[in-house]
Short mmCIF file of C-alpha atoms in Angstrom, two decimals:
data_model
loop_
_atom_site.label_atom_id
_atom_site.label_comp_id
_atom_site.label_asym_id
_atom_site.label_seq_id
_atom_site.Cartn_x
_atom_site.Cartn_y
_atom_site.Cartn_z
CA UNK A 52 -9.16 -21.74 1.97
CA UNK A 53 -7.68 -18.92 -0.35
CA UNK A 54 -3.72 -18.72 0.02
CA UNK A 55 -2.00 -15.74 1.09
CA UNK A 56 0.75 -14.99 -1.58
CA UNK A 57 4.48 -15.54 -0.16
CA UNK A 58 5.71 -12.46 1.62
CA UNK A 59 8.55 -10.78 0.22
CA UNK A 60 10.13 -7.34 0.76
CA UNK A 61 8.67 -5.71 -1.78
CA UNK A 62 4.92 -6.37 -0.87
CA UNK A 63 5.61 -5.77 3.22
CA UNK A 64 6.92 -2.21 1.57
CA UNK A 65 4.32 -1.74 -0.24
CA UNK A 66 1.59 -2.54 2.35
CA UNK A 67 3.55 0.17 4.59
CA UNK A 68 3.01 2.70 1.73
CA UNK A 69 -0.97 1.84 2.10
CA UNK A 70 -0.56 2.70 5.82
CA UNK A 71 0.98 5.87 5.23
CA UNK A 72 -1.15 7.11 2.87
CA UNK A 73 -4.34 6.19 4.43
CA UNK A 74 -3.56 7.44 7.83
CA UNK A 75 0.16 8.98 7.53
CA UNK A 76 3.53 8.24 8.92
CA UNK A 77 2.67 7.84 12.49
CA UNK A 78 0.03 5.42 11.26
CA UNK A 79 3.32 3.17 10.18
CA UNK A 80 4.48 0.37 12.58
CA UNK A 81 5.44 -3.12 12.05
CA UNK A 82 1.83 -4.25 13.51
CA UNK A 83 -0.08 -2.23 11.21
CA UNK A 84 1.96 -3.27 8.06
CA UNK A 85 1.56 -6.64 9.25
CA UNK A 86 -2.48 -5.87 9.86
CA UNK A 87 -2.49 -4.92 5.99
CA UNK A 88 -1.16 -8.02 4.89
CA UNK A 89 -3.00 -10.08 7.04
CA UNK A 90 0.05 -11.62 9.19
CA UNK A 91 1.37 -11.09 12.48
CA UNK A 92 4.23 -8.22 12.71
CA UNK A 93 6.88 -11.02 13.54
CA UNK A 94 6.89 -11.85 9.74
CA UNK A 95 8.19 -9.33 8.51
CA UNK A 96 11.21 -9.16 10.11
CA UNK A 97 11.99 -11.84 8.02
CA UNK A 98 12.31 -9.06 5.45
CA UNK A 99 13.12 -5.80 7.05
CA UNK A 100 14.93 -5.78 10.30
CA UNK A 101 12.77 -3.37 11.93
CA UNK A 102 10.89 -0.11 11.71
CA UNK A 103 13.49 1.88 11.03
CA UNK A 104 14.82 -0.05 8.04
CA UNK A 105 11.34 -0.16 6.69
CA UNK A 106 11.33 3.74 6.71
CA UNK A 107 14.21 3.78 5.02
CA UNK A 108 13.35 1.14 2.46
CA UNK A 109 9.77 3.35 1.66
CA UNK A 110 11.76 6.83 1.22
CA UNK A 111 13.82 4.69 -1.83
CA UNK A 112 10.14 3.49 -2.98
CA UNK A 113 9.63 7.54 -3.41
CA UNK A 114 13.17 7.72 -5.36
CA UNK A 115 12.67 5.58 -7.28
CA UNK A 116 9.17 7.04 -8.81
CA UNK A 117 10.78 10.15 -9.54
CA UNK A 118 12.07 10.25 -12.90
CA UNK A 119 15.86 10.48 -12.91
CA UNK A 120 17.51 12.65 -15.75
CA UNK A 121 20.05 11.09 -17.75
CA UNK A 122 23.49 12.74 -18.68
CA UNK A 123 22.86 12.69 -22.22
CA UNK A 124 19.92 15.75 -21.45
CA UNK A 125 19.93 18.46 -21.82
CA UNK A 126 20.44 20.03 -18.21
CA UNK A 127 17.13 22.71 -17.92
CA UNK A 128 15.00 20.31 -20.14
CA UNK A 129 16.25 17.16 -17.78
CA UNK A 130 15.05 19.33 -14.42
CA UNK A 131 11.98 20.61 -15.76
CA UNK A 132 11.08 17.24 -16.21
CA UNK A 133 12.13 15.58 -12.76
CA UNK A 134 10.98 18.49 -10.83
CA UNK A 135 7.60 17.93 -12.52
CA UNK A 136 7.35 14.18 -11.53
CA UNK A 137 8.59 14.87 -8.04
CA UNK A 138 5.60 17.36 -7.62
CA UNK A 139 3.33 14.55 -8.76
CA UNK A 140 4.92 11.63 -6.55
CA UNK A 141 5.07 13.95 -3.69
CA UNK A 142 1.65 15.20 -4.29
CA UNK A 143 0.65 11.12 -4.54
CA UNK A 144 2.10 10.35 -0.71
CA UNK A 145 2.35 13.94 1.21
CA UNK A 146 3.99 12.05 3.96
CA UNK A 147 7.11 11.32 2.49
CA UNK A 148 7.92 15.65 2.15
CA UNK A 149 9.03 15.13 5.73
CA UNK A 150 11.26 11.78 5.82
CA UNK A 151 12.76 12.05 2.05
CA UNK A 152 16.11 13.97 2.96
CA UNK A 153 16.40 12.84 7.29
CA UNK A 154 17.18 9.05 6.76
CA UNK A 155 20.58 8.03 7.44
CA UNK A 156 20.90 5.02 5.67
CA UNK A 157 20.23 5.88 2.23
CA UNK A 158 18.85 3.16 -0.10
CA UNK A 159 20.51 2.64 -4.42
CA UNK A 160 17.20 4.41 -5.56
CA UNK A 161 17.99 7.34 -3.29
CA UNK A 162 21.61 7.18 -3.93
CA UNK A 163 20.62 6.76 -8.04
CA UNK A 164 18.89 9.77 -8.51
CA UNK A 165 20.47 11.87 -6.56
CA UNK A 166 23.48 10.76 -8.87
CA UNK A 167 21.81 10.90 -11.77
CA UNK A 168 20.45 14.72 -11.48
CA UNK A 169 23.85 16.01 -10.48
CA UNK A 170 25.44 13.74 -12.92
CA UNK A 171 23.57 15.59 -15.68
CA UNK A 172 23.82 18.95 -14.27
CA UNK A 173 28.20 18.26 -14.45
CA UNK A 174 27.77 17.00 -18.29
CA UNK A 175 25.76 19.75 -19.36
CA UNK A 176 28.78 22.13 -17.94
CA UNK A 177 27.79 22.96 -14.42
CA UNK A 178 31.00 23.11 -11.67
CA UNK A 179 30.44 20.88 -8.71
CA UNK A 180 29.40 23.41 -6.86
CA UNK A 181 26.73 25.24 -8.72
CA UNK A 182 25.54 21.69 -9.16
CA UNK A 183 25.00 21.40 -5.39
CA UNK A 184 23.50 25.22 -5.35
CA UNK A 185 21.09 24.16 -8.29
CA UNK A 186 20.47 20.81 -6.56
CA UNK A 187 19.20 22.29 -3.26
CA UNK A 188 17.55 25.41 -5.20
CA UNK A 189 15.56 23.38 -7.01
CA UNK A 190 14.75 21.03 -4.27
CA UNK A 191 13.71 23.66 -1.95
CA UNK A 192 11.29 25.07 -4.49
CA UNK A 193 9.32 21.26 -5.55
CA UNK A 194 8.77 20.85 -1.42
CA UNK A 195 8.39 24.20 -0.67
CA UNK A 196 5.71 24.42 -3.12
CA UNK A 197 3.76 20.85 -2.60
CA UNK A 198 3.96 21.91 0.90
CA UNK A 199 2.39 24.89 -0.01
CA UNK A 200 -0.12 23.37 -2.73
CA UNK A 201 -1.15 20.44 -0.03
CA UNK A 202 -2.23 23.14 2.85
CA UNK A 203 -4.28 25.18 0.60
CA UNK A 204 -7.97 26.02 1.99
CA UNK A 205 -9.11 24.66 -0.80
CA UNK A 206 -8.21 20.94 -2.85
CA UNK A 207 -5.31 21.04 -5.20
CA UNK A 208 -7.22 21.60 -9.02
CA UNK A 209 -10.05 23.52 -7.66
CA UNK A 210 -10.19 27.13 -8.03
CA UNK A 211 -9.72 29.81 -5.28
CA UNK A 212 -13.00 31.76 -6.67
CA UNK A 213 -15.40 30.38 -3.49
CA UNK A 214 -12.77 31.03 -1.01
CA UNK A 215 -11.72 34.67 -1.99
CA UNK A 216 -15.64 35.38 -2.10
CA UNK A 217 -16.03 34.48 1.31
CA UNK A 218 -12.70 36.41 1.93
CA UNK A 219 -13.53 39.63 0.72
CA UNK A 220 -10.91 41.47 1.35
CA UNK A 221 -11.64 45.41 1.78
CA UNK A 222 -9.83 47.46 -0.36
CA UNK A 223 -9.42 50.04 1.87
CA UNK A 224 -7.29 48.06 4.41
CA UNK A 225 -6.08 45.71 2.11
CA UNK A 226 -5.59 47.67 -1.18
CA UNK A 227 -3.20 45.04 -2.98
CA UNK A 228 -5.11 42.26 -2.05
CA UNK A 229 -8.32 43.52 -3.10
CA UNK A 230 -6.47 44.79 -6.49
CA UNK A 231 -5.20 40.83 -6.46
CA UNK A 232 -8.56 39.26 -6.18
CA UNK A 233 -9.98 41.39 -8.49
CA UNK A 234 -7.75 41.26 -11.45
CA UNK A 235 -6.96 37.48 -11.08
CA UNK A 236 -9.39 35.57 -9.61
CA UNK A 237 -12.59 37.05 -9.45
CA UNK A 238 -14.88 35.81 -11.81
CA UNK A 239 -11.81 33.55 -13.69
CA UNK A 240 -10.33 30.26 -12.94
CA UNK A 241 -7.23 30.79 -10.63
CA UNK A 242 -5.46 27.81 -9.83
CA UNK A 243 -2.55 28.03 -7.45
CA UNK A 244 -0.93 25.22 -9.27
CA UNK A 245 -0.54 26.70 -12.13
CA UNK A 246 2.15 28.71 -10.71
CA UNK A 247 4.41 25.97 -10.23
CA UNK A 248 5.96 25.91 -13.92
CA UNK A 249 6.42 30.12 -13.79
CA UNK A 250 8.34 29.75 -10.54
CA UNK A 251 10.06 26.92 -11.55
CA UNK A 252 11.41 29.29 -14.95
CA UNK A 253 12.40 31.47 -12.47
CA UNK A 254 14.47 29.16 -10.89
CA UNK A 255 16.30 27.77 -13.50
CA UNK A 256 16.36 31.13 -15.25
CA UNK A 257 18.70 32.11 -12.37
CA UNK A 258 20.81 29.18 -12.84
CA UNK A 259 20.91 29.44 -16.85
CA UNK A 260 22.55 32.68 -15.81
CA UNK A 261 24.71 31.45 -13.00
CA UNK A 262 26.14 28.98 -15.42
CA UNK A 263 26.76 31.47 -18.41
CA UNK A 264 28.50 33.29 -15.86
CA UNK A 265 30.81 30.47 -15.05
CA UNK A 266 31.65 29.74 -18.82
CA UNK A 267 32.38 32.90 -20.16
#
């Protein structure tokens, strides 16, 4: 008889992550985290004290994926590189886009990096509150745009080539978007995601400003 390893939090959060990303967050429930690991759902509240503390406990398993910046960064090189990884953790487990910013009881990875990336927006110069406009600005543009990237008619990487053909837009009654099919993705390899970095500039463009304008 093989022996089940010793249940700890760590591995009843991590067999809720399987759940969720097989069949979502409604798919999450003490009984099917307890199905994964092969042990009735009354275990585990030996670990978490219910469903709602194991929600909480899997948004600071996202946190603490994303990688933090450190104060010693420099503040549009630091973002760059955090917004990247949250794309890519978010892109990972779609289902966390929805529950990242509603819990209530924020866990230390949470409370960490959001520290951390406001911590090295106020050494590199930024006032508390541009901080918190940057913050959200920058936020609202990674989820906006995995949102975005995840409901595509077409999978994240592949080109939009197959789909536009089928679309054929008429020029006459849609001149622009016959005009943007044509010159940038007929016959070439558009990618939506490759957008992400030139709207991201854009972003932090704004806020490169913003804070010149607040030093001088």
């Amino acid at each position: 008889m093989v022996e089940r390893p010793a249940l700890n939090r760590e591995c009843v959060v991590e067999a809720a992550i399987a759940v969720a990303d097989r069949g979502g967050l409604t798919g999450v429930s003490m009984r099917s985290v307890g199905r994964e690991l092969g042990v009735e759902a009354m275990s585990l509240y030996h670990h978490v004290s219910g469903k709602e503390a194991l929600l909480d406990a899997m948004v600071d398993w996202i946190f603490a994926r994303i990688e933090p910046p450190s104060a010693g960064q420099p503040w549009r090189q630091a973002m760059e590189a955090r917004c990247a990884s949250a794309r890519a953790v978010l892109a990972r487990h779609p289902w966390a886009l929805g529950l990242m910013e509603s819990r209530s009881s924020p866990g230390p990875a949470l409370l960490h990096h959001h520290d951390a990336v406001l911590g090295c927006l106020r050494a590199n110069g930024f006032p508390v509150r541009l901080a918190a406009h940057a913050y959200s600005a920058l936020d609202s543009y990674v989820y906006g745009f995995v949102l975005t990237e995840l409901h595509l008619p077409f999978a994240p990487g592949e080109g939009a080539e197959e789909f536009t053909a089928e679309l054929a837009p008429p020029p006459d009654v849609y001149p622009h978007l016959a005009e943007f099919v044509a010159e940038l993705v007929a016959g070439r390899e558009y990618a939506y995601g490759d957008e992400f970095p030139y709207g991201l500039a854009l972003v932090l463009d704004q806020l490169e400003q913003r804070l010149a304008d607040q030093v001088s």
